[in-house]
Amino acid sequence: VHLPRWMIVANLALIVLLAGSAGGEPGPVGNEFPANDLRAPYIYVSGTECEPVDGVTARVVGICPDTWCSEPGDLYLEKRDANDDLIVPRARVNDLPVDTTGKQIACGAAGHVVVSWSDVDGSCRRFRPYDPQLEPTAGPSHVYTPTPCDGPDYAEFWVDVDGSFVAVWHEVSGTESNRLLARRFDEHARPVDDAQVVSAPTPGWRHWPAVGFDSSGFMLMAWPHYDSA
């Protein structure tokens, strides 16, 4: 499992296995367990670029009207070579102005890319998938679409070799107990199944889950878990 690409705060990381292969039934396999017994510090990990293929960097950049990006702006996807030169002109990712500070990118082993960001008010996570040539395979989509959209404000993505992908996120909750969920999508951002509850509500906060898969198609998730105690 790679580290979450945005911000990590960990007191007690929990891990759970899920069946994640295309032919498998989704759902937890085994129990949650602590990965560490010490409080971990805040860590910041950049998630604005990755390498879909050797020698090529996919990078998402934010362009906003002021120095500190306090106003809504736009996101652009770049494809650069080993010399950091643009291979093709940068392409706009979003359809509506966005919060440019929460942008992320995930690359698959075969060159597919998923870019994600938050709506201007920060209450909804949106994403857009791309093929290995960095052409969009779908328009901007929400991780899930309740009415009104009240979350998630963060999601992590894992991209498969065929361009399909998995999104994992923490549920937005006003209380100190929230769920973690996961959902599979095809390469055109169409949901493969309903969102699955990975971790049911328990006392404490769970945020910023990370996700990965093994060669057998099992998904491994890890996340920080902390509470007021």
PDB file of C-alpha atoms in Angstrom:
ATOM      1  CA  VAL A   1       0.000   0.000   0.000  1.00  0.00           C
ATOM      2  CA  HIS A   2       1.363   3.388  -0.940  1.00  0.00           C
ATOM      3  CA  LEU A   3       1.034   6.317   1.411  1.00  0.00           C
ATOM      4  CA  PRO A   4      -1.976   8.578   0.902  1.00  0.00           C
ATOM      5  CA  ARG A   5      -0.952  11.266  -1.541  1.00  0.00           C
ATOM      6  CA  TRP A   6      -2.367  14.248   0.293  1.00  0.00           C
ATOM      7  CA  MET A   7      -2.032  14.595   4.044  1.00  0.00           C
ATOM      8  CA  ILE A   8      -1.705  11.835   6.604  1.00  0.00           C
ATOM      9  CA  VAL A   9      -2.403  12.086  10.296  1.00  0.00           C
ATOM     10  CA  ALA A  10      -2.062   8.808  12.098  1.00  0.00           C
ATOM     11  CA  ASN A  11      -2.481   7.735  15.674  1.00  0.00           C
ATOM     12  CA  LEU A  12      -3.415   4.146  15.006  1.00  0.00           C
ATOM     13  CA  ALA A  13      -3.424   2.881  11.435  1.00  0.00           C
ATOM     14  CA  LEU A  14      -5.860   0.097  10.625  1.00  0.00           C
ATOM     15  CA  ILE A  15      -5.656  -2.366   7.763  1.00  0.00           C
ATOM     16  CA  VAL A  16      -8.297  -4.556   6.156  1.00  0.00           C
ATOM     17  CA  LEU A  17      -8.341  -6.898   3.171  1.00  0.00           C
ATOM     18  CA  LEU A  18     -11.142  -6.797   0.619  1.00  0.00           C
ATOM     19  CA  ALA A  19     -11.974  -8.937  -2.357  1.00  0.00           C
ATOM     20  CA  GLY A  20     -11.267  -6.578  -5.224  1.00  0.00           C
ATOM     21  CA  SER A  21     -10.873  -8.678  -8.375  1.00  0.00           C
ATOM     22  CA  ALA A  22     -13.288  -8.201 -11.241  1.00  0.00           C
ATOM     23  CA  GLY A  23     -14.857 -11.618 -10.705  1.00  0.00           C
ATOM     24  CA  GLY A  24     -14.894 -11.574  -6.929  1.00  0.00           C
ATOM     25  CA  GLU A  25     -17.640 -10.553  -4.590  1.00  0.00           C
ATOM     26  CA  PRO A  26     -16.733  -7.238  -2.948  1.00  0.00           C
ATOM     27  CA  GLY A  27     -16.560  -7.027   0.807  1.00  0.00           C
ATOM     28  CA  PRO A  28     -14.164  -7.295   3.758  1.00  0.00           C
ATOM     29  CA  VAL A  29     -12.054 -10.408   4.186  1.00  0.00           C
ATOM     30  CA  GLY A  30     -10.592 -10.795   7.657  1.00  0.00           C
ATOM     31  CA  ASN A  31     -10.491  -8.332  10.519  1.00  0.00           C
ATOM     32  CA  GLU A  32      -9.132  -4.851  11.015  1.00  0.00           C
ATOM     33  CA  PHE A  33      -5.922  -4.706  13.012  1.00  0.00           C
ATOM     34  CA  PRO A  34      -3.526  -1.993  14.180  1.00  0.00           C
ATOM     35  CA  ALA A  35      -0.410  -1.446  12.111  1.00  0.00           C
ATOM     36  CA  ASN A  36       1.367   0.514  14.821  1.00  0.00           C
ATOM     37  CA  ASP A  37       1.004   1.181  18.522  1.00  0.00           C
ATOM     38  CA  LEU A  38       2.403   4.712  18.615  1.00  0.00           C
ATOM     39  CA  ARG A  39       0.999   8.058  17.626  1.00  0.00           C
ATOM     40  CA  ALA A  40       2.460   9.120  14.295  1.00  0.00           C
ATOM     41  CA  PRO A  41       3.103  12.736  13.250  1.00  0.00           C
ATOM     42  CA  TYR A  42       1.515  14.725  10.477  1.00  0.00           C
ATOM     43  CA  ILE A  43       3.107  13.901   7.144  1.00  0.00           C
ATOM     44  CA  TYR A  44       2.627  15.678   3.839  1.00  0.00           C
ATOM     45  CA  VAL A  45       3.055  13.692   0.631  1.00  0.00           C
ATOM     46  CA  SER A  46       2.729  15.384  -2.744  1.00  0.00           C
ATOM     47  CA  GLY A  47       0.283  13.762  -5.118  1.00  0.00           C
ATOM     48  CA  THR A  48       0.319  16.065  -8.120  1.00  0.00           C
ATOM     49  CA  GLU A  49       2.395  13.902 -10.472  1.00  0.00           C
ATOM     50  CA  CYS A  50       3.186  10.272 -11.271  1.00  0.00           C
ATOM     51  CA  GLU A  51       4.847   8.222 -14.009  1.00  0.00           C
ATOM     52  CA  PRO A  52       2.342   6.237 -16.076  1.00  0.00           C
ATOM     53  CA  VAL A  53       5.202   4.896 -18.238  1.00  0.00           C
ATOM     54  CA  ASP A  54       8.984   5.112 -17.985  1.00  0.00           C
ATOM     55  CA  GLY A  55      10.348   8.481 -18.987  1.00  0.00           C
ATOM     56  CA  VAL A  56       6.939  10.165 -19.024  1.00  0.00           C
ATOM     57  CA  THR A  57       5.493  12.233 -16.191  1.00  0.00           C
ATOM     58  CA  ALA A  58       1.797  12.989 -15.845  1.00  0.00           C
ATOM     59  CA  ARG A  59       1.296  16.131 -13.793  1.00  0.00           C
ATOM     60  CA  VAL A  60      -1.799  18.023 -12.686  1.00  0.00           C
ATOM     61  CA  VAL A  61      -1.303  21.741 -12.155  1.00  0.00           C
ATOM     62  CA  GLY A  62      -3.639  24.380 -10.781  1.00  0.00           C
ATOM     63  CA  ILE A  63      -3.963  27.823 -12.336  1.00  0.00           C
ATOM     64  CA  CYS A  64      -5.809  30.372 -10.236  1.00  0.00           C
ATOM     65  CA  PRO A  65      -6.361  34.127 -10.361  1.00  0.00           C
ATOM     66  CA  ASP A  66      -4.345  35.044  -7.264  1.00  0.00           C
ATOM     67  CA  THR A  67      -1.012  34.135  -5.696  1.00  0.00           C
ATOM     68  CA  TRP A  68      -2.394  32.055  -2.831  1.00  0.00           C
ATOM     69  CA  CYS A  69      -5.138  30.371  -4.870  1.00  0.00           C
ATOM     70  CA  SER A  70      -7.781  31.589  -2.457  1.00  0.00           C
ATOM     71  CA  GLU A  71     -10.150  32.001  -5.394  1.00  0.00           C
ATOM     72  CA  PRO A  72     -11.498  29.168  -7.610  1.00  0.00           C
ATOM     73  CA  GLY A  73      -9.344  28.230 -10.573  1.00  0.00           C
ATOM     74  CA  ASP A  74      -8.740  25.516 -13.167  1.00  0.00           C
ATOM     75  CA  LEU A  75      -6.783  22.261 -13.320  1.00  0.00           C
ATOM     76  CA  TYR A  76      -4.665  21.177 -16.285  1.00  0.00           C
ATOM     77  CA  LEU A  77      -3.114  17.803 -17.057  1.00  0.00           C
ATOM     78  CA  GLU A  78       0.397  17.832 -18.466  1.00  0.00           C
ATOM     79  CA  LYS A  79       2.399  15.100 -20.146  1.00  0.00           C
ATOM     80  CA  ARG A  80       6.151  15.715 -19.937  1.00  0.00           C
ATOM     81  CA  ASP A  81       9.225  13.817 -21.114  1.00  0.00           C
ATOM     82  CA  ALA A  82      12.405  13.001 -19.205  1.00  0.00           C
ATOM     83  CA  ASN A  83      13.687  16.541 -19.877  1.00  0.00           C
ATOM     84  CA  ASP A  84      10.519  18.017 -18.350  1.00  0.00           C
ATOM     85  CA  ASP A  85       9.370  19.311 -21.736  1.00  0.00           C
ATOM     86  CA  LEU A  86       5.684  19.181 -22.677  1.00  0.00           C
ATOM     87  CA  ILE A  87       4.927  16.295 -25.042  1.00  0.00           C
ATOM     88  CA  VAL A  88       1.463  17.584 -25.931  1.00  0.00           C
ATOM     89  CA  PRO A  89      -0.305  20.836 -24.988  1.00  0.00           C
ATOM     90  CA  ARG A  90      -1.719  20.821 -21.465  1.00  0.00           C
ATOM     91  CA  ALA A  91      -5.435  19.993 -21.311  1.00  0.00           C
ATOM     92  CA  ARG A  92      -8.045  21.432 -18.958  1.00  0.00           C
ATOM     93  CA  VAL A  93      -9.416  18.803 -16.564  1.00  0.00           C
ATOM     94  CA  ASN A  94     -12.398  20.472 -14.886  1.00  0.00           C
ATOM     95  CA  ASP A  95     -15.631  21.801 -16.339  1.00  0.00           C
ATOM     96  CA  LEU A  96     -16.423  24.266 -13.521  1.00  0.00           C
ATOM     97  CA  PRO A  97     -14.042  26.366 -11.386  1.00  0.00           C
ATOM     98  CA  VAL A  98     -12.471  24.270  -8.617  1.00  0.00           C
ATOM     99  CA  ASP A  99     -10.486  24.437  -5.410  1.00  0.00           C
ATOM    100  CA  THR A 100      -7.010  24.008  -6.903  1.00  0.00           C
ATOM    101  CA  THR A 101      -5.313  23.223  -3.587  1.00  0.00           C
ATOM    102  CA  GLY A 102      -6.702  19.679  -3.175  1.00  0.00           C
ATOM    103  CA  LYS A 103      -5.717  18.210  -6.539  1.00  0.00           C
ATOM    104  CA  GLN A 104      -4.423  14.628  -6.831  1.00  0.00           C
ATOM    105  CA  ILE A 105      -3.389  12.188  -9.526  1.00  0.00           C
ATOM    106  CA  ALA A 106      -3.125   8.379  -9.647  1.00  0.00           C
ATOM    107  CA  CYS A 107      -1.360   6.369 -12.382  1.00  0.00           C
ATOM    108  CA  GLY A 108      -1.888   2.775 -13.426  1.00  0.00           C
ATOM    109  CA  ALA A 109       0.888   0.432 -14.533  1.00  0.00           C
ATOM    110  CA  ALA A 110      -0.276   0.567 -18.177  1.00  0.00           C
ATOM    111  CA  GLY A 111      -0.428   4.361 -18.359  1.00  0.00           C
ATOM    112  CA  HIS A 112      -4.028   5.134 -17.401  1.00  0.00           C
ATOM    113  CA  VAL A 113      -4.512   8.148 -15.127  1.00  0.00           C
ATOM    114  CA  VAL A 114      -7.216   9.419 -12.765  1.00  0.00           C
ATOM    115  CA  VAL A 115      -7.204  13.065 -11.648  1.00  0.00           C
ATOM    116  CA  SER A 116      -9.307  14.106  -8.641  1.00  0.00           C
ATOM    117  CA  TRP A 117     -10.179  17.387  -6.947  1.00  0.00           C
ATOM    118  CA  SER A 118     -12.690  19.059  -4.643  1.00  0.00           C
ATOM    119  CA  ASP A 119     -15.594  21.275  -5.570  1.00  0.00           C
ATOM    120  CA  VAL A 120     -15.193  24.961  -4.757  1.00  0.00           C
ATOM    121  CA  ASP A 121     -16.941  24.567  -1.409  1.00  0.00           C
ATOM    122  CA  GLY A 122     -14.796  21.523  -0.579  1.00  0.00           C
ATOM    123  CA  SER A 123     -17.788  19.296   0.085  1.00  0.00           C
ATOM    124  CA  CYS A 124     -17.597  16.912  -2.889  1.00  0.00           C
ATOM    125  CA  ARG A 125     -14.780  14.930  -4.439  1.00  0.00           C
ATOM    126  CA  ARG A 126     -14.761  14.733  -8.223  1.00  0.00           C
ATOM    127  CA  PHE A 127     -12.544  12.835 -10.652  1.00  0.00           C
ATOM    128  CA  ARG A 128     -11.811  12.305 -14.342  1.00  0.00           C
ATOM    129  CA  PRO A 129     -10.093   9.274 -15.951  1.00  0.00           C
ATOM    130  CA  TYR A 130      -7.652   9.343 -18.871  1.00  0.00           C
ATOM    131  CA  ASP A 131      -6.213   6.728 -21.239  1.00  0.00           C
ATOM    132  CA  PRO A 132      -2.440   6.146 -21.704  1.00  0.00           C
ATOM    133  CA  GLN A 133      -2.337   8.948 -24.291  1.00  0.00           C
ATOM    134  CA  LEU A 134      -3.849  11.215 -21.611  1.00  0.00           C
ATOM    135  CA  GLU A 135      -7.087  11.574 -23.547  1.00  0.00           C
ATOM    136  CA  PRO A 136     -10.170  11.705 -21.268  1.00  0.00           C
ATOM    137  CA  THR A 137     -12.332   8.577 -21.235  1.00  0.00           C
ATOM    138  CA  ALA A 138     -15.177  10.291 -19.356  1.00  0.00           C
ATOM    139  CA  GLY A 139     -16.268  13.716 -18.200  1.00  0.00           C
ATOM    140  CA  PRO A 140     -15.823  14.963 -14.629  1.00  0.00           C
ATOM    141  CA  SER A 141     -17.708  12.666 -12.229  1.00  0.00           C
ATOM    142  CA  HIS A 142     -18.485  12.481  -8.505  1.00  0.00           C
ATOM    143  CA  VAL A 143     -17.249   9.639  -6.343  1.00  0.00           C
ATOM    144  CA  TYR A 144     -20.849   9.295  -5.276  1.00  0.00           C
ATOM    145  CA  THR A 145     -23.861  11.496  -5.867  1.00  0.00           C
ATOM    146  CA  PRO A 146     -26.230  12.051  -2.944  1.00  0.00           C
ATOM    147  CA  THR A 147     -28.564  15.027  -3.097  1.00  0.00           C
ATOM    148  CA  PRO A 148     -27.313  17.406  -1.975  1.00  0.00           C
ATOM    149  CA  CYS A 149     -23.714  16.273  -2.240  1.00  0.00           C
ATOM    150  CA  ASP A 150     -22.208  16.412   1.244  1.00  0.00           C
ATOM    151  CA  GLY A 151     -19.015  14.491   0.705  1.00  0.00           C
ATOM    152  CA  PRO A 152     -16.532  12.979   0.548  1.00  0.00           C
ATOM    153  CA  ASP A 153     -14.012  15.804   0.660  1.00  0.00           C
ATOM    154  CA  TYR A 154     -11.157  13.364   0.013  1.00  0.00           C
ATOM    155  CA  ALA A 155     -10.752  10.149  -1.997  1.00  0.00           C
ATOM    156  CA  GLU A 156      -7.844   7.941  -2.946  1.00  0.00           C
ATOM    157  CA  PHE A 157      -7.684   6.021  -6.249  1.00  0.00           C
ATOM    158  CA  TRP A 158      -5.994   2.857  -7.489  1.00  0.00           C
ATOM    159  CA  VAL A 159      -5.861   2.343 -11.266  1.00  0.00           C
ATOM    160  CA  ASP A 160      -5.738  -1.108 -12.930  1.00  0.00           C
ATOM    161  CA  VAL A 161      -3.966  -2.017 -16.177  1.00  0.00           C
ATOM    162  CA  ASP A 162      -7.232  -1.949 -18.159  1.00  0.00           C
ATOM    163  CA  GLY A 163      -8.098   1.564 -16.989  1.00  0.00           C
ATOM    164  CA  SER A 164     -10.699   0.506 -14.448  1.00  0.00           C
ATOM    165  CA  PHE A 165     -10.144   1.857 -10.965  1.00  0.00           C
ATOM    166  CA  VAL A 166     -11.186   1.791  -7.331  1.00  0.00           C
ATOM    167  CA  ALA A 167     -12.032   4.820  -5.214  1.00  0.00           C
ATOM    168  CA  VAL A 168     -11.815   4.719  -1.415  1.00  0.00           C
ATOM    169  CA  TRP A 169     -12.898   7.517   0.884  1.00  0.00           C
ATOM    170  CA  HIS A 170     -13.934   8.515   4.364  1.00  0.00           C
ATOM    171  CA  GLU A 171     -17.520   9.470   4.947  1.00  0.00           C
ATOM    172  CA  VAL A 172     -18.123  13.043   6.014  1.00  0.00           C
ATOM    173  CA  SER A 173     -19.721  13.005   9.449  1.00  0.00           C
ATOM    174  CA  GLY A 174     -20.465  15.620  12.061  1.00  0.00           C
ATOM    175  CA  THR A 175     -19.776  13.195  14.882  1.00  0.00           C
ATOM    176  CA  GLU A 176     -16.690  11.371  16.069  1.00  0.00           C
ATOM    177  CA  SER A 177     -17.613   8.186  14.255  1.00  0.00           C
ATOM    178  CA  ASN A 178     -17.469   7.753  10.506  1.00  0.00           C
ATOM    179  CA  ARG A 179     -17.333   5.019   7.891  1.00  0.00           C
ATOM    180  CA  LEU A 180     -14.782   4.155   5.216  1.00  0.00           C
ATOM    181  CA  LEU A 181     -16.132   3.146   1.824  1.00  0.00           C
ATOM    182  CA  ALA A 182     -14.867   1.777  -1.495  1.00  0.00           C
ATOM    183  CA  ARG A 183     -16.331   1.575  -4.985  1.00  0.00           C
ATOM    184  CA  ARG A 184     -15.199   0.122  -8.295  1.00  0.00           C
ATOM    185  CA  PHE A 185     -15.514   1.924 -11.643  1.00  0.00           C
ATOM    186  CA  ASP A 186     -14.804   0.891 -15.234  1.00  0.00           C
ATOM    187  CA  GLU A 187     -12.469   2.879 -17.485  1.00  0.00           C
ATOM    188  CA  HIS A 188     -15.324   5.187 -18.468  1.00  0.00           C
ATOM    189  CA  ALA A 189     -16.105   6.117 -14.848  1.00  0.00           C
ATOM    190  CA  ARG A 190     -19.233   3.936 -14.746  1.00  0.00           C
ATOM    191  CA  PRO A 191     -19.788   2.286 -11.342  1.00  0.00           C
ATOM    192  CA  VAL A 192     -19.230  -1.482 -11.418  1.00  0.00           C
ATOM    193  CA  ASP A 193     -21.057  -2.018  -8.140  1.00  0.00           C
ATOM    194  CA  ASP A 194     -22.494  -0.140  -5.180  1.00  0.00           C
ATOM    195  CA  ALA A 195     -20.253   1.516  -2.638  1.00  0.00           C
ATOM    196  CA  GLN A 196     -19.004  -1.028  -0.086  1.00  0.00           C
ATOM    197  CA  VAL A 197     -18.574  -0.276   3.598  1.00  0.00           C
ATOM    198  CA  VAL A 198     -14.977  -1.159   4.454  1.00  0.00           C
ATOM    199  CA  SER A 199     -15.042  -0.073   8.080  1.00  0.00           C
ATOM    200  CA  ALA A 200     -18.281   0.488   9.992  1.00  0.00           C
ATOM    201  CA  PRO A 201     -18.672   3.424  12.381  1.00  0.00           C
ATOM    202  CA  THR A 202     -16.739   3.043  15.625  1.00  0.00           C
ATOM    203  CA  PRO A 203     -15.608   5.676  18.136  1.00  0.00           C
ATOM    204  CA  GLY A 204     -12.923   7.863  16.654  1.00  0.00           C
ATOM    205  CA  TRP A 205     -12.162   9.446  13.321  1.00  0.00           C
ATOM    206  CA  ARG A 206     -10.927   7.559  10.245  1.00  0.00           C
ATOM    207  CA  HIS A 207      -9.485   9.662   7.436  1.00  0.00           C
ATOM    208  CA  TRP A 208      -7.348   9.614   4.290  1.00  0.00           C
ATOM    209  CA  PRO A 209      -7.378   5.901   3.440  1.00  0.00           C
ATOM    210  CA  ALA A 210      -4.698   4.417   1.181  1.00  0.00           C
ATOM    211  CA  VAL A 211      -5.374   1.537  -1.203  1.00  0.00           C
ATOM    212  CA  GLY A 212      -3.440  -1.102  -3.133  1.00  0.00           C
ATOM    213  CA  PHE A 213      -3.950  -4.536  -4.706  1.00  0.00           C
ATOM    214  CA  ASP A 214      -1.952  -7.749  -4.676  1.00  0.00           C
ATOM    215  CA  SER A 215      -1.448 -10.118  -7.611  1.00  0.00           C
ATOM    216  CA  SER A 216      -4.463 -12.217  -6.550  1.00  0.00           C
ATOM    217  CA  GLY A 217      -6.861  -9.288  -6.819  1.00  0.00           C
ATOM    218  CA  PHE A 218      -7.224  -8.620  -3.110  1.00  0.00           C
ATOM    219  CA  MET A 219      -7.388  -5.024  -2.028  1.00  0.00           C
ATOM    220  CA  LEU A 220      -5.433  -3.798   0.972  1.00  0.00           C
ATOM    221  CA  MET A 221      -6.505  -0.603   2.711  1.00  0.00           C
ATOM    222  CA  ALA A 222      -4.770   1.350   5.450  1.00  0.00           C
ATOM    223  CA  TRP A 223      -5.908   4.480   7.240  1.00  0.00           C
ATOM    224  CA  PRO A 224      -5.250   6.677  10.273  1.00  0.00           C
ATOM    225  CA  HIS A 225      -7.607   6.203  13.219  1.00  0.00           C
ATOM    226  CA  TYR A 226      -7.661   8.624  16.117  1.00  0.00           C
ATOM    227  CA  ASP A 227     -10.049   9.892  18.738  1.00  0.00           C
ATOM    228  CA  SER A 228     -10.301  12.598  21.369  1.00  0.00           C
ATOM    229  CA  ALA A 229      -8.680  10.316  23.914  1.00  0.00           C
TER     230      ALA A 229
END
